[in-house]
Amino acid sequence: MSIASEMLRALKRLIYSDCEWLRSYEIEALTAFYLHLEKADRSKLIRQFEHLDMIQRSPNGKLLQFFDGLDSLRKNWAHDIKIMPDQSVIGFQFSVKKEHSLYLRFVIFLGKGGFGEIQFIRKPELYQPRARKTKEVADLLKAASVVDGLHTVIFEKIISENEEYDLERELDLKP
């Protein structure tokens, strides 16, 4: 990567405060999604996270969006790193149980094959606020083989367009 590219990324990180730290529950959601994918799509997701280096989080922590600091519209991304590129938007809903009770519930959205955002329907009360940097996600996912034994991950369903609309409306209404 060129020095100019690195300087541009560093400048964007200064402008957008706290744009590089993920919370522990966000890491858990990413890991659950990664482990749900087929092997080929896992490799694609890791390659995407080699580009995704910035995040934007809603004030209530229920929405987390990922960005490529140099190509925010992902125009220059290779087609072979996209997951389900023929789908304009697709959402995957998961729940995570800890000690037999609901701990975390979320939907991960891909837009035209690119990882876009996580919407948390339920997030934990307690979490580590600065668990990992965004630029470390690719390495973290490469090392993931299972979700820890305290958690049970359940893939619930693919989200319909109506459910997607309802989730977006709920994000706007709830603090």
mmCIF file with all atom_site columns, C-alpha atoms in Angstrom:
data_model
loop_
_atom_site.group_PDB
_atom_site.id
_atom_site.type_symbol
_atom_site.label_atom_id
_atom_site.label_alt_id
_atom_site.label_comp_id
_atom_site.label_asym_id
_atom_site.label_entity_id
_atom_site.label_seq_id
_atom_site.pdbx_PDB_ins_code
_atom_site.Cartn_x
_atom_site.Cartn_y
_atom_site.Cartn_z
_atom_site.occupancy
_atom_site.B_iso_or_equiv
_atom_site.pdbx_formal_charge
_atom_site.auth_seq_id
_atom_site.auth_comp_id
_atom_site.auth_asym_id
_atom_site.auth_atom_id
_atom_site.pdbx_PDB_model_num
ATOM 1   C CA . MET A 1 1   ? 0.000   0.000   0.000  1.00 0.00 ? 1   MET A CA 1
ATOM 2   C CA . SER A 1 2   ? 1.297   3.441   -0.855 1.00 0.00 ? 2   SER A CA 1
ATOM 3   C CA . ILE A 1 3   ? 2.322   6.064   1.662  1.00 0.00 ? 3   ILE A CA 1
ATOM 4   C CA . ALA A 1 4   ? -0.371  8.397   0.310  1.00 0.00 ? 4   ALA A CA 1
ATOM 5   C CA . SER A 1 5   ? -3.034  5.718   0.925  1.00 0.00 ? 5   SER A CA 1
ATOM 6   C CA . GLU A 1 6   ? -1.851  5.181   4.478  1.00 0.00 ? 6   GLU A CA 1
ATOM 7   C CA . MET A 1 7   ? -1.831  8.945   5.116  1.00 0.00 ? 7   MET A CA 1
ATOM 8   C CA . LEU A 1 8   ? -5.402  9.241   3.784  1.00 0.00 ? 8   LEU A CA 1
ATOM 9   C CA . ARG A 1 9   ? -6.572  6.401   6.050  1.00 0.00 ? 9   ARG A CA 1
ATOM 10  C CA . ALA A 1 10  ? -4.833  8.004   9.054  1.00 0.00 ? 10  ALA A CA 1
ATOM 11  C CA . LEU A 1 11  ? -6.454  11.373  8.290  1.00 0.00 ? 11  LEU A CA 1
ATOM 12  C CA . LYS A 1 12  ? -9.911  9.780   8.098  1.00 0.00 ? 12  LYS A CA 1
ATOM 13  C CA . ARG A 1 13  ? -9.325  8.044   11.443 1.00 0.00 ? 13  ARG A CA 1
ATOM 14  C CA . LEU A 1 14  ? -8.525  11.420  13.012 1.00 0.00 ? 14  LEU A CA 1
ATOM 15  C CA . ILE A 1 15  ? -11.643 13.024  11.559 1.00 0.00 ? 15  ILE A CA 1
ATOM 16  C CA . TYR A 1 16  ? -13.988 10.183  12.524 1.00 0.00 ? 16  TYR A CA 1
ATOM 17  C CA . SER A 1 17  ? -13.463 9.605   16.227 1.00 0.00 ? 17  SER A CA 1
ATOM 18  C CA . ASP A 1 18  ? -13.598 6.069   17.603 1.00 0.00 ? 18  ASP A CA 1
ATOM 19  C CA . CYS A 1 19  ? -13.874 4.674   14.101 1.00 0.00 ? 19  CYS A CA 1
ATOM 20  C CA . GLU A 1 20  ? -11.553 1.748   14.654 1.00 0.00 ? 20  GLU A CA 1
ATOM 21  C CA . TRP A 1 21  ? -12.452 0.005   17.939 1.00 0.00 ? 21  TRP A CA 1
ATOM 22  C CA . LEU A 1 22  ? -14.949 -2.859  18.079 1.00 0.00 ? 22  LEU A CA 1
ATOM 23  C CA . ARG A 1 23  ? -16.827 -3.880  21.202 1.00 0.00 ? 23  ARG A CA 1
ATOM 24  C CA . SER A 1 24  ? -16.740 -7.449  22.515 1.00 0.00 ? 24  SER A CA 1
ATOM 25  C CA . TYR A 1 25  ? -20.321 -8.246  21.453 1.00 0.00 ? 25  TYR A CA 1
ATOM 26  C CA . GLU A 1 26  ? -19.583 -6.960  17.950 1.00 0.00 ? 26  GLU A CA 1
ATOM 27  C CA . ILE A 1 27  ? -16.626 -9.335  17.715 1.00 0.00 ? 27  ILE A CA 1
ATOM 28  C CA . GLU A 1 28  ? -18.863 -12.188 18.887 1.00 0.00 ? 28  GLU A CA 1
ATOM 29  C CA . ALA A 1 29  ? -21.402 -11.374 16.159 1.00 0.00 ? 29  ALA A CA 1
ATOM 30  C CA . LEU A 1 30  ? -18.723 -11.270 13.454 1.00 0.00 ? 30  LEU A CA 1
ATOM 31  C CA . THR A 1 31  ? -17.287 -14.588 14.621 1.00 0.00 ? 31  THR A CA 1
ATOM 32  C CA . ALA A 1 32  ? -20.718 -16.248 14.671 1.00 0.00 ? 32  ALA A CA 1
ATOM 33  C CA . PHE A 1 33  ? -21.414 -15.063 11.116 1.00 0.00 ? 33  PHE A CA 1
ATOM 34  C CA . TYR A 1 34  ? -17.975 -16.144 9.899  1.00 0.00 ? 34  TYR A CA 1
ATOM 35  C CA . LEU A 1 35  ? -18.391 -19.629 11.344 1.00 0.00 ? 35  LEU A CA 1
ATOM 36  C CA . HIS A 1 36  ? -21.822 -19.904 9.688  1.00 0.00 ? 36  HIS A CA 1
ATOM 37  C CA . LEU A 1 37  ? -20.375 -19.356 6.209  1.00 0.00 ? 37  LEU A CA 1
ATOM 38  C CA . GLU A 1 38  ? -19.101 -22.013 3.811  1.00 0.00 ? 38  GLU A CA 1
ATOM 39  C CA . LYS A 1 39  ? -15.307 -22.266 3.555  1.00 0.00 ? 39  LYS A CA 1
ATOM 40  C CA . ALA A 1 40  ? -15.081 -20.313 0.270  1.00 0.00 ? 40  ALA A CA 1
ATOM 41  C CA . ASP A 1 41  ? -17.231 -17.477 1.651  1.00 0.00 ? 41  ASP A CA 1
ATOM 42  C CA . ARG A 1 42  ? -15.141 -17.381 4.841  1.00 0.00 ? 42  ARG A CA 1
ATOM 43  C CA . SER A 1 43  ? -12.103 -16.690 2.707  1.00 0.00 ? 43  SER A CA 1
ATOM 44  C CA . LYS A 1 44  ? -13.986 -13.917 0.882  1.00 0.00 ? 44  LYS A CA 1
ATOM 45  C CA . LEU A 1 45  ? -15.060 -12.321 4.173  1.00 0.00 ? 45  LEU A CA 1
ATOM 46  C CA . ILE A 1 46  ? -11.473 -12.287 5.416  1.00 0.00 ? 46  ILE A CA 1
ATOM 47  C CA . ARG A 1 47  ? -10.377 -10.627 2.178  1.00 0.00 ? 47  ARG A CA 1
ATOM 48  C CA . GLN A 1 48  ? -13.137 -8.021  2.609  1.00 0.00 ? 48  GLN A CA 1
ATOM 49  C CA . PHE A 1 49  ? -11.920 -7.233  6.114  1.00 0.00 ? 49  PHE A CA 1
ATOM 50  C CA . GLU A 1 50  ? -8.470  -6.581  4.713  1.00 0.00 ? 50  GLU A CA 1
ATOM 51  C CA . HIS A 1 51  ? -10.153 -3.533  3.110  1.00 0.00 ? 51  HIS A CA 1
ATOM 52  C CA . LEU A 1 52  ? -12.737 -2.626  5.771  1.00 0.00 ? 52  LEU A CA 1
ATOM 53  C CA . ASP A 1 53  ? -10.847 -0.476  8.226  1.00 0.00 ? 53  ASP A CA 1
ATOM 54  C CA . MET A 1 54  ? -13.385 2.019   9.571  1.00 0.00 ? 54  MET A CA 1
ATOM 55  C CA . ILE A 1 55  ? -16.677 1.777   11.396 1.00 0.00 ? 55  ILE A CA 1
ATOM 56  C CA . GLN A 1 56  ? -19.542 4.040   12.331 1.00 0.00 ? 56  GLN A CA 1
ATOM 57  C CA . ARG A 1 57  ? -21.709 3.139   15.308 1.00 0.00 ? 57  ARG A CA 1
ATOM 58  C CA . SER A 1 58  ? -25.104 4.523   16.245 1.00 0.00 ? 58  SER A CA 1
ATOM 59  C CA . PRO A 1 59  ? -25.204 6.327   19.624 1.00 0.00 ? 59  PRO A CA 1
ATOM 60  C CA . ASN A 1 60  ? -27.165 3.451   21.205 1.00 0.00 ? 60  ASN A CA 1
ATOM 61  C CA . GLY A 1 61  ? -24.746 0.820   19.837 1.00 0.00 ? 61  GLY A CA 1
ATOM 62  C CA . LYS A 1 62  ? -27.471 -1.031  17.939 1.00 0.00 ? 62  LYS A CA 1
ATOM 63  C CA . LEU A 1 63  ? -26.134 -0.305  14.453 1.00 0.00 ? 63  LEU A CA 1
ATOM 64  C CA . LEU A 1 64  ? -22.570 -0.829  13.307 1.00 0.00 ? 64  LEU A CA 1
ATOM 65  C CA . GLN A 1 65  ? -21.563 0.010   9.739  1.00 0.00 ? 65  GLN A CA 1
ATOM 66  C CA . PHE A 1 66  ? -18.240 -0.918  8.123  1.00 0.00 ? 66  PHE A CA 1
ATOM 67  C CA . PHE A 1 67  ? -16.314 1.120   5.560  1.00 0.00 ? 67  PHE A CA 1
ATOM 68  C CA . ASP A 1 68  ? -13.301 0.904   3.329  1.00 0.00 ? 68  ASP A CA 1
ATOM 69  C CA . GLY A 1 69  ? -11.495 4.160   4.111  1.00 0.00 ? 69  GLY A CA 1
ATOM 70  C CA . LEU A 1 70  ? -10.155 4.457   0.569  1.00 0.00 ? 70  LEU A CA 1
ATOM 71  C CA . ASP A 1 71  ? -13.153 3.134   -1.358 1.00 0.00 ? 71  ASP A CA 1
ATOM 72  C CA . SER A 1 72  ? -16.304 3.759   0.683  1.00 0.00 ? 72  SER A CA 1
ATOM 73  C CA . LEU A 1 73  ? -18.589 2.679   -2.193 1.00 0.00 ? 73  LEU A CA 1
ATOM 74  C CA . ARG A 1 74  ? -16.454 -0.435  -2.867 1.00 0.00 ? 74  ARG A CA 1
ATOM 75  C CA . LYS A 1 75  ? -16.295 0.371   -6.556 1.00 0.00 ? 75  LYS A CA 1
ATOM 76  C CA . ASN A 1 76  ? -12.764 -1.003  -6.932 1.00 0.00 ? 76  ASN A CA 1
ATOM 77  C CA . TRP A 1 77  ? -13.329 -4.245  -5.028 1.00 0.00 ? 77  TRP A CA 1
ATOM 78  C CA . ALA A 1 78  ? -12.631 -7.415  -6.989 1.00 0.00 ? 78  ALA A CA 1
ATOM 79  C CA . HIS A 1 79  ? -15.773 -9.391  -7.833 1.00 0.00 ? 79  HIS A CA 1
ATOM 80  C CA . ASP A 1 80  ? -14.210 -12.592 -6.478 1.00 0.00 ? 80  ASP A CA 1
ATOM 81  C CA . ILE A 1 81  ? -14.207 -11.332 -2.869 1.00 0.00 ? 81  ILE A CA 1
ATOM 82  C CA . LYS A 1 82  ? -17.942 -10.666 -2.807 1.00 0.00 ? 82  LYS A CA 1
ATOM 83  C CA . ILE A 1 83  ? -20.396 -13.022 -1.080 1.00 0.00 ? 83  ILE A CA 1
ATOM 84  C CA . MET A 1 84  ? -23.680 -13.511 -2.957 1.00 0.00 ? 84  MET A CA 1
ATOM 85  C CA . PRO A 1 85  ? -22.990 -10.523 -5.246 1.00 0.00 ? 85  PRO A CA 1
ATOM 86  C CA . ASP A 1 86  ? -26.227 -11.013 -7.201 1.00 0.00 ? 86  ASP A CA 1
ATOM 87  C CA . GLN A 1 87  ? -28.316 -10.083 -4.136 1.00 0.00 ? 87  GLN A CA 1
ATOM 88  C CA . SER A 1 88  ? -28.804 -6.329  -3.762 1.00 0.00 ? 88  SER A CA 1
ATOM 89  C CA . VAL A 1 89  ? -29.199 -6.676  0.037  1.00 0.00 ? 89  VAL A CA 1
ATOM 90  C CA . ILE A 1 90  ? -29.381 -9.837  2.102  1.00 0.00 ? 90  ILE A CA 1
ATOM 91  C CA . GLY A 1 91  ? -29.679 -10.143 5.862  1.00 0.00 ? 91  GLY A CA 1
ATOM 92  C CA . PHE A 1 92  ? -28.801 -13.072 8.140  1.00 0.00 ? 92  PHE A CA 1
ATOM 93  C CA . GLN A 1 93  ? -30.436 -13.180 11.566 1.00 0.00 ? 93  GLN A CA 1
ATOM 94  C CA . PHE A 1 94  ? -28.713 -14.921 14.487 1.00 0.00 ? 94  PHE A CA 1
ATOM 95  C CA . SER A 1 95  ? -29.240 -15.326 18.187 1.00 0.00 ? 95  SER A CA 1
ATOM 96  C CA . VAL A 1 96  ? -26.654 -16.281 20.774 1.00 0.00 ? 96  VAL A CA 1
ATOM 97  C CA . LYS A 1 97  ? -27.539 -17.928 24.044 1.00 0.00 ? 97  LYS A CA 1
ATOM 98  C CA . LYS A 1 98  ? -25.310 -17.865 27.080 1.00 0.00 ? 98  LYS A CA 1
ATOM 99  C CA . GLU A 1 99  ? -26.140 -20.160 29.960 1.00 0.00 ? 99  GLU A CA 1
ATOM 100 C CA . HIS A 1 100 ? -29.466 -21.047 28.260 1.00 0.00 ? 100 HIS A CA 1
ATOM 101 C CA . SER A 1 101 ? -30.765 -17.464 28.085 1.00 0.00 ? 101 SER A CA 1
ATOM 102 C CA . LEU A 1 102 ? -30.778 -15.029 25.171 1.00 0.00 ? 102 LEU A CA 1
ATOM 103 C CA . TYR A 1 103 ? -27.552 -13.041 25.279 1.00 0.00 ? 103 TYR A CA 1
ATOM 104 C CA . LEU A 1 104 ? -27.293 -11.446 21.851 1.00 0.00 ? 104 LEU A CA 1
ATOM 105 C CA . ARG A 1 105 ? -29.493 -11.144 18.770 1.00 0.00 ? 105 ARG A CA 1
ATOM 106 C CA . PHE A 1 106 ? -28.437 -9.503  15.534 1.00 0.00 ? 106 PHE A CA 1
ATOM 107 C CA . VAL A 1 107 ? -28.780 -9.281  11.772 1.00 0.00 ? 107 VAL A CA 1
ATOM 108 C CA . ILE A 1 108 ? -25.793 -9.016  9.460  1.00 0.00 ? 108 ILE A CA 1
ATOM 109 C CA . PHE A 1 109 ? -26.393 -7.322  6.120  1.00 0.00 ? 109 PHE A CA 1
ATOM 110 C CA . LEU A 1 110 ? -24.445 -7.749  2.911  1.00 0.00 ? 110 LEU A CA 1
ATOM 111 C CA . GLY A 1 111 ? -24.989 -5.228  0.127  1.00 0.00 ? 111 GLY A CA 1
ATOM 112 C CA . LYS A 1 112 ? -24.169 -6.406  -3.401 1.00 0.00 ? 112 LYS A CA 1
ATOM 113 C CA . GLY A 1 113 ? -21.858 -8.990  -1.869 1.00 0.00 ? 113 GLY A CA 1
ATOM 114 C CA . GLY A 1 114 ? -19.996 -6.626  0.433  1.00 0.00 ? 114 GLY A CA 1
ATOM 115 C CA . PHE A 1 115 ? -20.148 -6.793  4.219  1.00 0.00 ? 115 PHE A CA 1
ATOM 116 C CA . GLY A 1 116 ? -22.102 -3.727  5.266  1.00 0.00 ? 116 GLY A CA 1
ATOM 117 C CA . GLU A 1 117 ? -23.552 -3.614  8.737  1.00 0.00 ? 117 GLU A CA 1
ATOM 118 C CA . ILE A 1 118 ? -24.710 -5.339  11.864 1.00 0.00 ? 118 ILE A CA 1
ATOM 119 C CA . GLN A 1 119 ? -28.030 -4.396  13.451 1.00 0.00 ? 119 GLN A CA 1
ATOM 120 C CA . PHE A 1 120 ? -28.361 -5.543  17.037 1.00 0.00 ? 120 PHE A CA 1
ATOM 121 C CA . ILE A 1 121 ? -31.879 -6.454  18.070 1.00 0.00 ? 121 ILE A CA 1
ATOM 122 C CA . ARG A 1 122 ? -30.586 -7.372  21.520 1.00 0.00 ? 122 ARG A CA 1
ATOM 123 C CA . LYS A 1 123 ? -27.155 -6.564  22.851 1.00 0.00 ? 123 LYS A CA 1
ATOM 124 C CA . PRO A 1 124 ? -25.675 -7.447  26.231 1.00 0.00 ? 124 PRO A CA 1
ATOM 125 C CA . GLU A 1 125 ? -25.783 -5.006  29.126 1.00 0.00 ? 125 GLU A CA 1
ATOM 126 C CA . LEU A 1 126 ? -22.122 -5.570  29.966 1.00 0.00 ? 126 LEU A CA 1
ATOM 127 C CA . TYR A 1 127 ? -19.368 -5.696  27.372 1.00 0.00 ? 127 TYR A CA 1
ATOM 128 C CA . GLN A 1 128 ? -15.790 -4.693  26.750 1.00 0.00 ? 128 GLN A CA 1
ATOM 129 C CA . PRO A 1 129 ? -15.964 -1.343  24.896 1.00 0.00 ? 129 PRO A CA 1
ATOM 130 C CA . ARG A 1 130 ? -12.572 -1.579  23.185 1.00 0.00 ? 130 ARG A CA 1
ATOM 131 C CA . ALA A 1 131 ? -12.101 -5.268  22.423 1.00 0.00 ? 131 ALA A CA 1
ATOM 132 C CA . ARG A 1 132 ? -10.271 -5.173  19.079 1.00 0.00 ? 132 ARG A CA 1
ATOM 133 C CA . LYS A 1 133 ? -9.323  -2.751  16.358 1.00 0.00 ? 133 LYS A CA 1
ATOM 134 C CA . THR A 1 134 ? -11.171 -3.016  13.059 1.00 0.00 ? 134 THR A CA 1
ATOM 135 C CA . LYS A 1 135 ? -7.926  -3.670  11.203 1.00 0.00 ? 135 LYS A CA 1
ATOM 136 C CA . GLU A 1 136 ? -7.411  -6.806  13.362 1.00 0.00 ? 136 GLU A CA 1
ATOM 137 C CA . VAL A 1 137 ? -10.708 -8.465  12.333 1.00 0.00 ? 137 VAL A CA 1
ATOM 138 C CA . ALA A 1 138 ? -9.223  -10.381 9.374  1.00 0.00 ? 138 ALA A CA 1
ATOM 139 C CA . ASP A 1 139 ? -6.604  -12.003 11.618 1.00 0.00 ? 139 ASP A CA 1
ATOM 140 C CA . LEU A 1 140 ? -9.171  -12.653 14.332 1.00 0.00 ? 140 LEU A CA 1
ATOM 141 C CA . LEU A 1 141 ? -11.477 -14.445 11.879 1.00 0.00 ? 141 LEU A CA 1
ATOM 142 C CA . LYS A 1 142 ? -8.617  -16.496 10.412 1.00 0.00 ? 142 LYS A CA 1
ATOM 143 C CA . ALA A 1 143 ? -7.935  -17.834 13.907 1.00 0.00 ? 143 ALA A CA 1
ATOM 144 C CA . ALA A 1 144 ? -11.606 -18.559 14.715 1.00 0.00 ? 144 ALA A CA 1
ATOM 145 C CA . SER A 1 145 ? -12.575 -22.196 14.685 1.00 0.00 ? 145 SER A CA 1
ATOM 146 C CA . VAL A 1 146 ? -15.493 -22.275 17.139 1.00 0.00 ? 146 VAL A CA 1
ATOM 147 C CA . VAL A 1 147 ? -17.479 -19.896 19.297 1.00 0.00 ? 147 VAL A CA 1
ATOM 148 C CA . ASP A 1 148 ? -16.435 -20.420 22.915 1.00 0.00 ? 148 ASP A CA 1
ATOM 149 C CA . GLY A 1 149 ? -18.157 -23.220 24.800 1.00 0.00 ? 149 GLY A CA 1
ATOM 150 C CA . LEU A 1 150 ? -20.243 -20.826 26.916 1.00 0.00 ? 150 LEU A CA 1
ATOM 151 C CA . HIS A 1 151 ? -22.252 -19.638 23.914 1.00 0.00 ? 151 HIS A CA 1
ATOM 152 C CA . THR A 1 152 ? -24.753 -21.369 21.639 1.00 0.00 ? 152 THR A CA 1
ATOM 153 C CA . VAL A 1 153 ? -25.152 -19.710 18.244 1.00 0.00 ? 153 VAL A CA 1
ATOM 154 C CA . ILE A 1 154 ? -28.417 -20.188 16.365 1.00 0.00 ? 154 ILE A CA 1
ATOM 155 C CA . PHE A 1 155 ? -28.867 -19.146 12.757 1.00 0.00 ? 155 PHE A CA 1
ATOM 156 C CA . GLU A 1 156 ? -32.509 -18.105 12.664 1.00 0.00 ? 156 GLU A CA 1
ATOM 157 C CA . LYS A 1 157 ? -33.280 -17.064 9.107  1.00 0.00 ? 157 LYS A CA 1
ATOM 158 C CA . ILE A 1 158 ? -32.668 -14.935 6.056  1.00 0.00 ? 158 ILE A CA 1
ATOM 159 C CA . ILE A 1 159 ? -34.400 -11.573 6.547  1.00 0.00 ? 159 ILE A CA 1
ATOM 160 C CA . SER A 1 160 ? -37.228 -10.603 4.172  1.00 0.00 ? 160 SER A CA 1
ATOM 161 C CA . GLU A 1 161 ? -37.555 -7.120  2.688  1.00 0.00 ? 161 GLU A CA 1
ATOM 162 C CA . ASN A 1 162 ? -40.469 -6.321  5.024  1.00 0.00 ? 162 ASN A CA 1
ATOM 163 C CA . GLU A 1 163 ? -38.467 -7.440  8.061  1.00 0.00 ? 163 GLU A CA 1
ATOM 164 C CA . GLU A 1 164 ? -35.526 -5.332  6.880  1.00 0.00 ? 164 GLU A CA 1
ATOM 165 C CA . TYR A 1 165 ? -37.812 -2.288  6.661  1.00 0.00 ? 165 TYR A CA 1
ATOM 166 C CA . ASP A 1 166 ? -39.196 -2.995  10.151 1.00 0.00 ? 166 ASP A CA 1
ATOM 167 C CA . LEU A 1 167 ? -35.673 -3.291  11.585 1.00 0.00 ? 167 LEU A CA 1
ATOM 168 C CA . GLU A 1 168 ? -34.648 0.037   10.062 1.00 0.00 ? 168 GLU A CA 1
ATOM 169 C CA . ARG A 1 169 ? -37.771 1.730   11.381 1.00 0.00 ? 169 ARG A CA 1
ATOM 170 C CA . GLU A 1 170 ? -37.167 0.260   14.853 1.00 0.00 ? 170 GLU A CA 1
ATOM 171 C CA . LEU A 1 171 ? -33.598 1.598   14.858 1.00 0.00 ? 171 LEU A CA 1
ATOM 172 C CA . ASP A 1 172 ? -34.947 5.088   14.207 1.00 0.00 ? 172 ASP A CA 1
ATOM 173 C CA . LEU A 1 173 ? -37.552 4.856   16.966 1.00 0.00 ? 173 LEU A CA 1
ATOM 174 C CA . LYS A 1 174 ? -35.617 3.333   19.858 1.00 0.00 ? 174 LYS A CA 1
ATOM 175 C CA . PRO A 1 175 ? -32.847 5.120   21.740 1.00 0.00 ? 175 PRO A CA 1
#
